[in-house]
Amino acid sequence: MNDRKLEQYEKAGYLTEPFRVFHLRDCKKQEFAFHYHEFYKIIYFVEGNVDYKIEGKTYHLKPHDFVLVGANVIHKPEIDSSVPYNRYIIYLSEAFLAEENERGESLKRCFEEAQQSQNRVVHFSAESYEEIVGCLLRMTRIEKQSGEYLGDLLLKAAFLEFMVLFNRKCMEQPKAYLTTAVYHEKVVDAITYIQEHLSEEINVDILAGQFYISKYYLMRQFKEATGYSIHQYINEKRIQMARRMILSGMPASVACYECGFHDYSTFARRFKEIVGEAPSKLMF
């Protein structure tokens, strides 16, 4: 990996199946860089001393918190290794979550709500946990038996049941999305602005003027909160947007301009640095 590549966020992990669930408990020292995945992730936090940093906000996790990490959402955990870190991790593919019923109701609703509100940790009322955690534990047991007769179908049914139940609880308890994260308001405002204006001209001067803040102060605070510069963050989000457009059928030459780049050669170079292959490769 060259130095230029190290300037980008790390795309970590991969998912070759529609869904997975893990139960992990450890005390080992673990340090993570800011990174993102092309799949979705739900973490059920059981115990430990963990701060979860997601898109400029820091959540100090409490037992029974659920962390919602959408696809391409930049995040990292900070873990105190002196105490056990006990959690369940659910990986979900884009294709699995894209399934809808006849009314167009989506399994991704909880992730979409988390993205819209910029609040990505959910803590349900006490009476909800027996049902949700019971479903999670049943899903974990079924996965261990997925090689048995029709085990794959039973496992899919268990994941569907969990996601339907989880989304219903989020709908019933909109205040379950926690607003207690620690963050710099101007940094989160800048992140939100960037995400909503990717197809337009964006730079540090525009952001500083938009939020009436010194650009040098904003640059320092942004890097402290996210680990990367504003310029790097904008490039990453634009390329992620372009990738989704191309995979949905848009020509790369059109996606280039739709996601805010002014010339194709710069776009193609950035795309290959971040995605690992030329944008034209995704079109076949």
PDB file of C-alpha atoms in Angstrom:
ATOM      1  CA  MET A   1       0.000   0.000   0.000  1.00  0.00           C
ATOM      2  CA  ASN A   2       1.582   3.304  -1.068  1.00  0.00           C
ATOM      3  CA  ASP A   3       1.627   6.567   0.900  1.00  0.00           C
ATOM      4  CA  ARG A   4      -1.129   8.073  -1.217  1.00  0.00           C
ATOM      5  CA  LYS A   5      -3.394   5.156  -0.382  1.00  0.00           C
ATOM      6  CA  LEU A   6      -2.695   5.622   3.323  1.00  0.00           C
ATOM      7  CA  GLU A   7      -4.214   9.093   3.085  1.00  0.00           C
ATOM      8  CA  GLN A   8      -7.605   7.552   2.400  1.00  0.00           C
ATOM      9  CA  TYR A   9      -9.986   5.933   4.818  1.00  0.00           C
ATOM     10  CA  GLU A  10      -9.454   2.202   5.102  1.00  0.00           C
ATOM     11  CA  LYS A  11     -12.151   0.021   3.617  1.00  0.00           C
ATOM     12  CA  ALA A  12     -12.020  -2.796   6.148  1.00  0.00           C
ATOM     13  CA  GLY A  13     -13.583  -6.241   6.150  1.00  0.00           C
ATOM     14  CA  TYR A  14     -15.683  -7.992   3.561  1.00  0.00           C
ATOM     15  CA  LEU A  15     -18.865 -10.014   3.454  1.00  0.00           C
ATOM     16  CA  THR A  16     -19.278 -12.887   1.011  1.00  0.00           C
ATOM     17  CA  GLU A  17     -22.635 -14.050   2.378  1.00  0.00           C
ATOM     18  CA  PRO A  18     -25.958 -12.214   2.732  1.00  0.00           C
ATOM     19  CA  PHE A  19     -25.626 -12.080   6.539  1.00  0.00           C
ATOM     20  CA  ARG A  20     -23.497 -13.222   9.467  1.00  0.00           C
ATOM     21  CA  VAL A  21     -23.669 -13.058  13.254  1.00  0.00           C
ATOM     22  CA  PHE A  22     -20.788 -13.348  15.744  1.00  0.00           C
ATOM     23  CA  HIS A  23     -20.511 -13.378  19.523  1.00  0.00           C
ATOM     24  CA  LEU A  24     -17.170 -12.048  20.744  1.00  0.00           C
ATOM     25  CA  ARG A  25     -15.827 -11.555  24.251  1.00  0.00           C
ATOM     26  CA  ASP A  26     -12.186 -10.595  24.789  1.00  0.00           C
ATOM     27  CA  CYS A  27      -9.748  -8.434  26.746  1.00  0.00           C
ATOM     28  CA  LYS A  28      -7.047  -8.071  24.112  1.00  0.00           C
ATOM     29  CA  LYS A  29      -5.599  -4.721  23.181  1.00  0.00           C
ATOM     30  CA  GLN A  30      -7.134  -3.571  19.907  1.00  0.00           C
ATOM     31  CA  GLU A  31      -6.553  -0.303  18.085  1.00  0.00           C
ATOM     32  CA  PHE A  32      -8.551   0.598  14.998  1.00  0.00           C
ATOM     33  CA  ALA A  33      -8.118   3.305  12.393  1.00  0.00           C
ATOM     34  CA  PHE A  34     -11.159   5.099  11.034  1.00  0.00           C
ATOM     35  CA  HIS A  35     -12.641   2.827   8.387  1.00  0.00           C
ATOM     36  CA  TYR A  36     -15.842   1.846   6.626  1.00  0.00           C
ATOM     37  CA  HIS A  37     -17.515  -1.221   5.114  1.00  0.00           C
ATOM     38  CA  GLU A  38     -19.612  -1.792   2.022  1.00  0.00           C
ATOM     39  CA  PHE A  39     -21.971  -3.862   4.169  1.00  0.00           C
ATOM     40  CA  TYR A  40     -24.176  -2.892   7.126  1.00  0.00           C
ATOM     41  CA  LYS A  41     -23.435  -3.718  10.750  1.00  0.00           C
ATOM     42  CA  ILE A  42     -25.399  -3.873  14.007  1.00  0.00           C
ATOM     43  CA  ILE A  43     -23.520  -4.268  17.290  1.00  0.00           C
ATOM     44  CA  TYR A  44     -25.322  -5.374  20.431  1.00  0.00           C
ATOM     45  CA  PHE A  45     -23.182  -4.185  23.345  1.00  0.00           C
ATOM     46  CA  VAL A  46     -23.259  -6.435  26.425  1.00  0.00           C
ATOM     47  CA  GLU A  47     -20.375  -5.190  28.588  1.00  0.00           C
ATOM     48  CA  GLY A  48     -17.085  -3.350  28.474  1.00  0.00           C
ATOM     49  CA  ASN A  49     -15.683   0.165  28.361  1.00  0.00           C
ATOM     50  CA  VAL A  50     -15.998   1.325  24.756  1.00  0.00           C
ATOM     51  CA  ASP A  51     -16.349   4.641  22.966  1.00  0.00           C
ATOM     52  CA  TYR A  52     -17.702   4.332  19.434  1.00  0.00           C
ATOM     53  CA  LYS A  53     -16.798   7.151  17.045  1.00  0.00           C
ATOM     54  CA  ILE A  54     -19.136   7.482  14.069  1.00  0.00           C
ATOM     55  CA  GLU A  55     -19.116  10.342  11.538  1.00  0.00           C
ATOM     56  CA  GLY A  56     -17.852  12.970  13.989  1.00  0.00           C
ATOM     57  CA  LYS A  57     -19.810  11.826  17.048  1.00  0.00           C
ATOM     58  CA  THR A  58     -18.555   9.781  20.021  1.00  0.00           C
ATOM     59  CA  TYR A  59     -20.915   7.432  21.866  1.00  0.00           C
ATOM     60  CA  HIS A  60     -19.921   5.966  25.219  1.00  0.00           C
ATOM     61  CA  LEU A  61     -21.656   2.599  25.063  1.00  0.00           C
ATOM     62  CA  LYS A  62     -23.828   1.245  27.854  1.00  0.00           C
ATOM     63  CA  PRO A  63     -25.089  -2.346  28.256  1.00  0.00           C
ATOM     64  CA  HIS A  64     -27.964  -3.131  25.868  1.00  0.00           C
ATOM     65  CA  ASP A  65     -27.022  -0.391  23.390  1.00  0.00           C
ATOM     66  CA  PHE A  66     -27.370  -1.282  19.721  1.00  0.00           C
ATOM     67  CA  VAL A  67     -24.930   0.473  17.363  1.00  0.00           C
ATOM     68  CA  LEU A  68     -26.106   0.984  13.778  1.00  0.00           C
ATOM     69  CA  VAL A  69     -23.269   1.315  11.253  1.00  0.00           C
ATOM     70  CA  GLY A  70     -24.539   1.763   7.710  1.00  0.00           C
ATOM     71  CA  ALA A  71     -22.666   0.967   4.526  1.00  0.00           C
ATOM     72  CA  ASN A  72     -19.815   3.436   3.865  1.00  0.00           C
ATOM     73  CA  VAL A  73     -20.279   5.097   7.265  1.00  0.00           C
ATOM     74  CA  ILE A  74     -16.884   6.080   8.681  1.00  0.00           C
ATOM     75  CA  HIS A  75     -16.291   4.844  12.212  1.00  0.00           C
ATOM     76  CA  LYS A  76     -13.948   3.293  14.745  1.00  0.00           C
ATOM     77  CA  PRO A  77     -14.226   1.878  18.285  1.00  0.00           C
ATOM     78  CA  GLU A  78     -11.905   2.900  21.114  1.00  0.00           C
ATOM     79  CA  ILE A  79     -11.678  -0.037  23.513  1.00  0.00           C
ATOM     80  CA  ASP A  80     -10.420  -0.222  27.088  1.00  0.00           C
ATOM     81  CA  SER A  81      -8.660  -3.596  27.052  1.00  0.00           C
ATOM     82  CA  SER A  82      -8.409  -3.800  30.853  1.00  0.00           C
ATOM     83  CA  VAL A  83     -12.007  -5.035  31.046  1.00  0.00           C
ATOM     84  CA  PRO A  84     -13.837  -7.651  28.942  1.00  0.00           C
ATOM     85  CA  TYR A  85     -15.478  -6.380  25.761  1.00  0.00           C
ATOM     86  CA  ASN A  86     -18.576  -8.516  25.181  1.00  0.00           C
ATOM     87  CA  ARG A  87     -20.700  -7.936  22.078  1.00  0.00           C
ATOM     88  CA  TYR A  88     -22.729  -9.529  19.307  1.00  0.00           C
ATOM     89  CA  ILE A  89     -21.998  -8.351  15.767  1.00  0.00           C
ATOM     90  CA  ILE A  90     -24.436  -8.735  12.890  1.00  0.00           C
ATOM     91  CA  TYR A  91     -23.238  -8.221   9.305  1.00  0.00           C
ATOM     92  CA  LEU A  92     -25.869  -7.562   6.631  1.00  0.00           C
ATOM     93  CA  SER A  93     -25.355  -7.222   2.894  1.00  0.00           C
ATOM     94  CA  GLU A  94     -26.886  -4.508   0.735  1.00  0.00           C
ATOM     95  CA  ALA A  95     -28.677  -7.166  -1.300  1.00  0.00           C
ATOM     96  CA  PHE A  96     -30.287  -8.755   1.773  1.00  0.00           C
ATOM     97  CA  LEU A  97     -31.465  -5.440   3.188  1.00  0.00           C
ATOM     98  CA  ALA A  98     -32.753  -4.329  -0.216  1.00  0.00           C
ATOM     99  CA  GLU A  99     -35.618  -6.826   0.032  1.00  0.00           C
ATOM    100  CA  GLU A 100     -39.007  -5.123   0.360  1.00  0.00           C
ATOM    101  CA  ASN A 101     -42.557  -6.341   0.803  1.00  0.00           C
ATOM    102  CA  GLU A 102     -45.417  -5.507  -1.564  1.00  0.00           C
ATOM    103  CA  ARG A 103     -45.995  -2.186   0.231  1.00  0.00           C
ATOM    104  CA  GLY A 104     -42.383  -1.144  -0.338  1.00  0.00           C
ATOM    105  CA  GLU A 105     -41.453  -1.357   3.348  1.00  0.00           C
ATOM    106  CA  SER A 106     -37.702  -1.700   3.733  1.00  0.00           C
ATOM    107  CA  LEU A 107     -35.479  -3.640   6.105  1.00  0.00           C
ATOM    108  CA  LYS A 108     -33.086  -0.670   5.943  1.00  0.00           C
ATOM    109  CA  ARG A 109     -35.502   1.704   7.640  1.00  0.00           C
ATOM    110  CA  CYS A 110     -33.590   1.722  10.949  1.00  0.00           C
ATOM    111  CA  PHE A 111     -30.332   2.557   9.147  1.00  0.00           C
ATOM    112  CA  GLU A 112     -32.055   5.270   7.129  1.00  0.00           C
ATOM    113  CA  GLU A 113     -33.466   6.820  10.293  1.00  0.00           C
ATOM    114  CA  ALA A 114     -30.027   6.705  11.919  1.00  0.00           C
ATOM    115  CA  GLN A 115     -28.509   8.418   8.874  1.00  0.00           C
ATOM    116  CA  GLN A 116     -31.187  11.084   8.729  1.00  0.00           C
ATOM    117  CA  SER A 117     -31.023  11.947  12.422  1.00  0.00           C
ATOM    118  CA  GLN A 118     -27.241  11.427  12.655  1.00  0.00           C
ATOM    119  CA  ASN A 119     -27.940   9.417  15.831  1.00  0.00           C
ATOM    120  CA  ARG A 120     -26.588   5.906  15.389  1.00  0.00           C
ATOM    121  CA  VAL A 121     -26.998   4.235  18.790  1.00  0.00           C
ATOM    122  CA  VAL A 122     -30.361   2.794  19.853  1.00  0.00           C
ATOM    123  CA  HIS A 123     -31.390   1.960  23.426  1.00  0.00           C
ATOM    124  CA  PHE A 124     -34.853   0.406  23.703  1.00  0.00           C
ATOM    125  CA  SER A 125     -37.118   0.361  26.734  1.00  0.00           C
ATOM    126  CA  ALA A 126     -36.458  -2.469  29.194  1.00  0.00           C
ATOM    127  CA  GLU A 127     -39.540  -4.482  28.236  1.00  0.00           C
ATOM    128  CA  SER A 128     -38.378  -4.708  24.612  1.00  0.00           C
ATOM    129  CA  TYR A 129     -35.127  -6.508  25.343  1.00  0.00           C
ATOM    130  CA  GLU A 130     -36.446  -9.943  26.174  1.00  0.00           C
ATOM    131  CA  GLU A 131     -38.024 -10.195  22.733  1.00  0.00           C
ATOM    132  CA  ILE A 132     -35.187  -8.611  20.724  1.00  0.00           C
ATOM    133  CA  VAL A 133     -32.308 -10.343  22.506  1.00  0.00           C
ATOM    134  CA  GLY A 134     -34.202 -13.637  22.503  1.00  0.00           C
ATOM    135  CA  CYS A 135     -34.490 -13.330  18.727  1.00  0.00           C
ATOM    136  CA  LEU A 136     -30.765 -12.509  18.473  1.00  0.00           C
ATOM    137  CA  LEU A 137     -29.756 -15.529  20.557  1.00  0.00           C
ATOM    138  CA  ARG A 138     -32.032 -17.799  18.504  1.00  0.00           C
ATOM    139  CA  MET A 139     -30.427 -16.467  15.319  1.00  0.00           C
ATOM    140  CA  THR A 140     -26.972 -17.227  16.760  1.00  0.00           C
ATOM    141  CA  ARG A 141     -27.965 -20.819  17.616  1.00  0.00           C
ATOM    142  CA  ILE A 142     -29.481 -21.424  14.179  1.00  0.00           C
ATOM    143  CA  GLU A 143     -26.334 -20.201  12.424  1.00  0.00           C
ATOM    144  CA  LYS A 144     -24.315 -22.883  14.191  1.00  0.00           C
ATOM    145  CA  GLN A 145     -26.673 -25.469  12.647  1.00  0.00           C
ATOM    146  CA  SER A 146     -26.938 -23.874   9.197  1.00  0.00           C
ATOM    147  CA  GLY A 147     -25.329 -26.922   7.527  1.00  0.00           C
ATOM    148  CA  GLU A 148     -28.273 -29.136   8.454  1.00  0.00           C
ATOM    149  CA  TYR A 149     -31.242 -29.927   6.192  1.00  0.00           C
ATOM    150  CA  LEU A 150     -32.768 -26.624   4.935  1.00  0.00           C
ATOM    151  CA  GLY A 151     -30.650 -24.865   7.533  1.00  0.00           C
ATOM    152  CA  ASP A 152     -29.877 -22.002   5.159  1.00  0.00           C
ATOM    153  CA  LEU A 153     -33.575 -21.208   4.752  1.00  0.00           C
ATOM    154  CA  LEU A 154     -34.154 -21.397   8.493  1.00  0.00           C
ATOM    155  CA  LEU A 155     -31.215 -19.059   9.044  1.00  0.00           C
ATOM    156  CA  LYS A 156     -32.538 -16.548   6.510  1.00  0.00           C
ATOM    157  CA  ALA A 157     -35.921 -16.663   8.233  1.00  0.00           C
ATOM    158  CA  ALA A 158     -34.231 -15.957  11.577  1.00  0.00           C
ATOM    159  CA  PHE A 159     -32.383 -12.940  10.195  1.00  0.00           C
ATOM    160  CA  LEU A 160     -35.561 -11.639   8.581  1.00  0.00           C
ATOM    161  CA  GLU A 161     -37.433 -12.066  11.851  1.00  0.00           C
ATOM    162  CA  PHE A 162     -34.755 -10.144  13.734  1.00  0.00           C
ATOM    163  CA  MET A 163     -34.654  -7.266  11.248  1.00  0.00           C
ATOM    164  CA  VAL A 164     -38.452  -6.970  11.098  1.00  0.00           C
ATOM    165  CA  LEU A 165     -38.658  -6.951  14.895  1.00  0.00           C
ATOM    166  CA  PHE A 166     -35.784  -4.481  15.231  1.00  0.00           C
ATOM    167  CA  ASN A 167     -37.341  -2.075  12.728  1.00  0.00           C
ATOM    168  CA  ARG A 168     -40.727  -2.311  14.424  1.00  0.00           C
ATOM    169  CA  LYS A 169     -39.205  -1.445  17.802  1.00  0.00           C
ATOM    170  CA  CYS A 170     -37.406   1.532  16.249  1.00  0.00           C
ATOM    171  CA  MET A 171     -40.711   2.740  14.799  1.00  0.00           C
ATOM    172  CA  GLU A 172     -42.561   2.232  18.092  1.00  0.00           C
ATOM    173  CA  GLN A 173     -39.828   3.976  20.106  1.00  0.00           C
ATOM    174  CA  PRO A 174     -38.471   6.895  18.063  1.00  0.00           C
ATOM    175  CA  LYS A 175     -36.791   8.290  21.190  1.00  0.00           C
ATOM    176  CA  ALA A 176     -34.668   5.131  21.346  1.00  0.00           C
ATOM    177  CA  TYR A 177     -32.195   6.836  18.979  1.00  0.00           C
ATOM    178  CA  LEU A 178     -29.790   8.333  21.499  1.00  0.00           C
ATOM    179  CA  THR A 179     -28.929  12.018  21.340  1.00  0.00           C
ATOM    180  CA  THR A 180     -26.299  11.830  24.102  1.00  0.00           C
ATOM    181  CA  ALA A 181     -23.219  11.602  21.885  1.00  0.00           C
ATOM    182  CA  VAL A 182     -20.273  13.914  22.485  1.00  0.00           C
ATOM    183  CA  TYR A 183     -19.406  15.996  19.440  1.00  0.00           C
ATOM    184  CA  HIS A 184     -18.334  19.360  18.103  1.00  0.00           C
ATOM    185  CA  GLU A 185     -21.505  20.912  16.702  1.00  0.00           C
ATOM    186  CA  LYS A 186     -19.765  22.726  13.841  1.00  0.00           C
ATOM    187  CA  VAL A 187     -17.973  19.552  12.747  1.00  0.00           C
ATOM    188  CA  VAL A 188     -21.203  17.542  12.618  1.00  0.00           C
ATOM    189  CA  ASP A 189     -22.901  20.434  10.823  1.00  0.00           C
ATOM    190  CA  ALA A 190     -20.071  20.389   8.266  1.00  0.00           C
ATOM    191  CA  ILE A 191     -20.360  16.605   7.821  1.00  0.00           C
ATOM    192  CA  THR A 192     -24.118  16.904   7.267  1.00  0.00           C
ATOM    193  CA  TYR A 193     -23.622  19.750   4.791  1.00  0.00           C
ATOM    194  CA  ILE A 194     -21.016  17.779   2.851  1.00  0.00           C
ATOM    195  CA  GLN A 195     -23.250  14.700   2.645  1.00  0.00           C
ATOM    196  CA  GLU A 196     -26.168  16.800   1.369  1.00  0.00           C
ATOM    197  CA  HIS A 197     -24.158  18.812  -1.216  1.00  0.00           C
ATOM    198  CA  LEU A 198     -21.773  16.281  -2.751  1.00  0.00           C
ATOM    199  CA  SER A 199     -22.743  17.206  -6.301  1.00  0.00           C
ATOM    200  CA  GLU A 200     -21.952  20.891  -5.674  1.00  0.00           C
ATOM    201  CA  GLU A 201     -18.766  22.867  -5.127  1.00  0.00           C
ATOM    202  CA  ILE A 202     -17.518  22.196  -1.579  1.00  0.00           C
ATOM    203  CA  ASN A 203     -14.284  23.285   0.047  1.00  0.00           C
ATOM    204  CA  VAL A 204     -12.993  24.484   3.398  1.00  0.00           C
ATOM    205  CA  ASP A 205     -13.667  28.145   2.605  1.00  0.00           C
ATOM    206  CA  ILE A 206     -17.299  27.428   1.722  1.00  0.00           C
ATOM    207  CA  LEU A 207     -17.823  25.402   4.904  1.00  0.00           C
ATOM    208  CA  ALA A 208     -16.169  28.021   7.103  1.00  0.00           C
ATOM    209  CA  GLY A 209     -18.368  30.725   5.591  1.00  0.00           C
ATOM    210  CA  GLN A 210     -21.494  28.608   5.877  1.00  0.00           C
ATOM    211  CA  PHE A 211     -20.997  28.046   9.615  1.00  0.00           C
ATOM    212  CA  TYR A 212     -19.237  31.308  10.559  1.00  0.00           C
ATOM    213  CA  ILE A 213     -16.079  29.661  11.838  1.00  0.00           C
ATOM    214  CA  SER A 214     -12.354  30.055  11.214  1.00  0.00           C
ATOM    215  CA  LYS A 215     -11.375  27.633   8.473  1.00  0.00           C
ATOM    216  CA  TYR A 216      -8.174  26.704  10.344  1.00  0.00           C
ATOM    217  CA  TYR A 217     -10.112  25.947  13.514  1.00  0.00           C
ATOM    218  CA  LEU A 218     -12.655  23.907  11.532  1.00  0.00           C
ATOM    219  CA  MET A 219      -9.876  21.953   9.812  1.00  0.00           C
ATOM    220  CA  ARG A 220      -8.237  21.088  13.155  1.00  0.00           C
ATOM    221  CA  GLN A 221     -11.494  20.107  14.826  1.00  0.00           C
ATOM    222  CA  PHE A 222     -12.665  18.093  11.820  1.00  0.00           C
ATOM    223  CA  LYS A 223      -9.465  16.056  11.705  1.00  0.00           C
ATOM    224  CA  GLU A 224      -9.536  15.507  15.457  1.00  0.00           C
ATOM    225  CA  ALA A 225     -13.130  14.239  15.287  1.00  0.00           C
ATOM    226  CA  THR A 226     -12.854  12.091  12.155  1.00  0.00           C
ATOM    227  CA  GLY A 227      -9.159  11.339  11.777  1.00  0.00           C
ATOM    228  CA  TYR A 228      -8.962  12.849   8.288  1.00  0.00           C
ATOM    229  CA  SER A 229      -8.907  16.155   6.507  1.00  0.00           C
ATOM    230  CA  ILE A 230     -12.009  17.788   5.051  1.00  0.00           C
ATOM    231  CA  HIS A 231     -10.619  17.325   1.532  1.00  0.00           C
ATOM    232  CA  GLN A 232     -10.066  13.592   2.077  1.00  0.00           C
ATOM    233  CA  TYR A 233     -13.542  13.183   3.558  1.00  0.00           C
ATOM    234  CA  ILE A 234     -15.202  14.933   0.598  1.00  0.00           C
ATOM    235  CA  ASN A 235     -13.296  12.777  -1.890  1.00  0.00           C
ATOM    236  CA  GLU A 236     -14.238   9.583  -0.044  1.00  0.00           C
ATOM    237  CA  LYS A 237     -17.940  10.426   0.093  1.00  0.00           C
ATOM    238  CA  ARG A 238     -18.032  11.500  -3.552  1.00  0.00           C
ATOM    239  CA  ILE A 239     -16.417   8.282  -4.705  1.00  0.00           C
ATOM    240  CA  GLN A 240     -18.809   6.214  -2.590  1.00  0.00           C
ATOM    241  CA  MET A 241     -21.704   8.112  -4.186  1.00  0.00           C
ATOM    242  CA  ALA A 242     -20.284   7.554  -7.679  1.00  0.00           C
ATOM    243  CA  ARG A 243     -19.821   3.848  -7.030  1.00  0.00           C
ATOM    244  CA  ARG A 244     -23.493   3.481  -6.062  1.00  0.00           C
ATOM    245  CA  MET A 245     -24.529   5.362  -9.197  1.00  0.00           C
ATOM    246  CA  ILE A 246     -22.391   3.199 -11.474  1.00  0.00           C
ATOM    247  CA  LEU A 247     -23.614  -0.034  -9.878  1.00  0.00           C
ATOM    248  CA  SER A 248     -27.198   1.149 -10.438  1.00  0.00           C
ATOM    249  CA  GLY A 249     -26.490   1.491 -14.166  1.00  0.00           C
ATOM    250  CA  MET A 250     -25.286   5.074 -14.624  1.00  0.00           C
ATOM    251  CA  PRO A 251     -22.318   5.473 -17.013  1.00  0.00           C
ATOM    252  CA  ALA A 252     -19.110   6.371 -15.176  1.00  0.00           C
ATOM    253  CA  SER A 253     -18.679   9.443 -17.381  1.00  0.00           C
ATOM    254  CA  VAL A 254     -22.020  10.766 -16.083  1.00  0.00           C
ATOM    255  CA  ALA A 255     -21.481   9.717 -12.457  1.00  0.00           C
ATOM    256  CA  CYS A 256     -18.215  11.658 -12.470  1.00  0.00           C
ATOM    257  CA  TYR A 257     -19.998  14.995 -12.832  1.00  0.00           C
ATOM    258  CA  GLU A 258     -23.071  14.015 -10.821  1.00  0.00           C
ATOM    259  CA  CYS A 259     -20.912  13.475  -7.751  1.00  0.00           C
ATOM    260  CA  GLY A 260     -19.066  16.783  -8.002  1.00  0.00           C
ATOM    261  CA  PHE A 261     -15.888  16.119 -10.005  1.00  0.00           C
ATOM    262  CA  HIS A 262     -15.018  18.534 -12.821  1.00  0.00           C
ATOM    263  CA  ASP A 263     -12.954  16.253 -15.036  1.00  0.00           C
ATOM    264  CA  TYR A 264     -12.992  12.531 -15.691  1.00  0.00           C
ATOM    265  CA  SER A 265      -9.249  11.888 -15.360  1.00  0.00           C
ATOM    266  CA  THR A 266      -9.146  13.224 -11.785  1.00  0.00           C
ATOM    267  CA  PHE A 267     -12.288  11.277 -10.962  1.00  0.00           C
ATOM    268  CA  ALA A 268     -10.935   8.016 -12.422  1.00  0.00           C
ATOM    269  CA  ARG A 269      -7.645   8.407 -10.538  1.00  0.00           C
ATOM    270  CA  ARG A 270      -9.378   9.040  -7.198  1.00  0.00           C
ATOM    271  CA  PHE A 271     -11.843   6.225  -7.855  1.00  0.00           C
ATOM    272  CA  LYS A 272      -9.083   3.671  -8.442  1.00  0.00           C
ATOM    273  CA  GLU A 273      -7.150   4.844  -5.369  1.00  0.00           C
ATOM    274  CA  ILE A 274     -10.195   4.410  -3.110  1.00  0.00           C
ATOM    275  CA  VAL A 275     -12.145   1.522  -4.676  1.00  0.00           C
ATOM    276  CA  GLY A 276      -9.155  -0.403  -5.987  1.00  0.00           C
ATOM    277  CA  GLU A 277     -10.290  -0.620  -9.596  1.00  0.00           C
ATOM    278  CA  ALA A 278     -11.191   1.707 -12.449  1.00  0.00           C
ATOM    279  CA  PRO A 279     -14.822   2.930 -12.575  1.00  0.00           C
ATOM    280  CA  SER A 280     -15.223   1.354 -16.016  1.00  0.00           C
ATOM    281  CA  LYS A 281     -14.652  -2.101 -14.449  1.00  0.00           C
ATOM    282  CA  LEU A 282     -17.919  -1.820 -12.503  1.00  0.00           C
ATOM    283  CA  MET A 283     -19.926  -1.316 -15.677  1.00  0.00           C
ATOM    284  CA  PHE A 284     -19.502  -4.855 -17.021  1.00  0.00           C
TER     285      PHE A 284
END
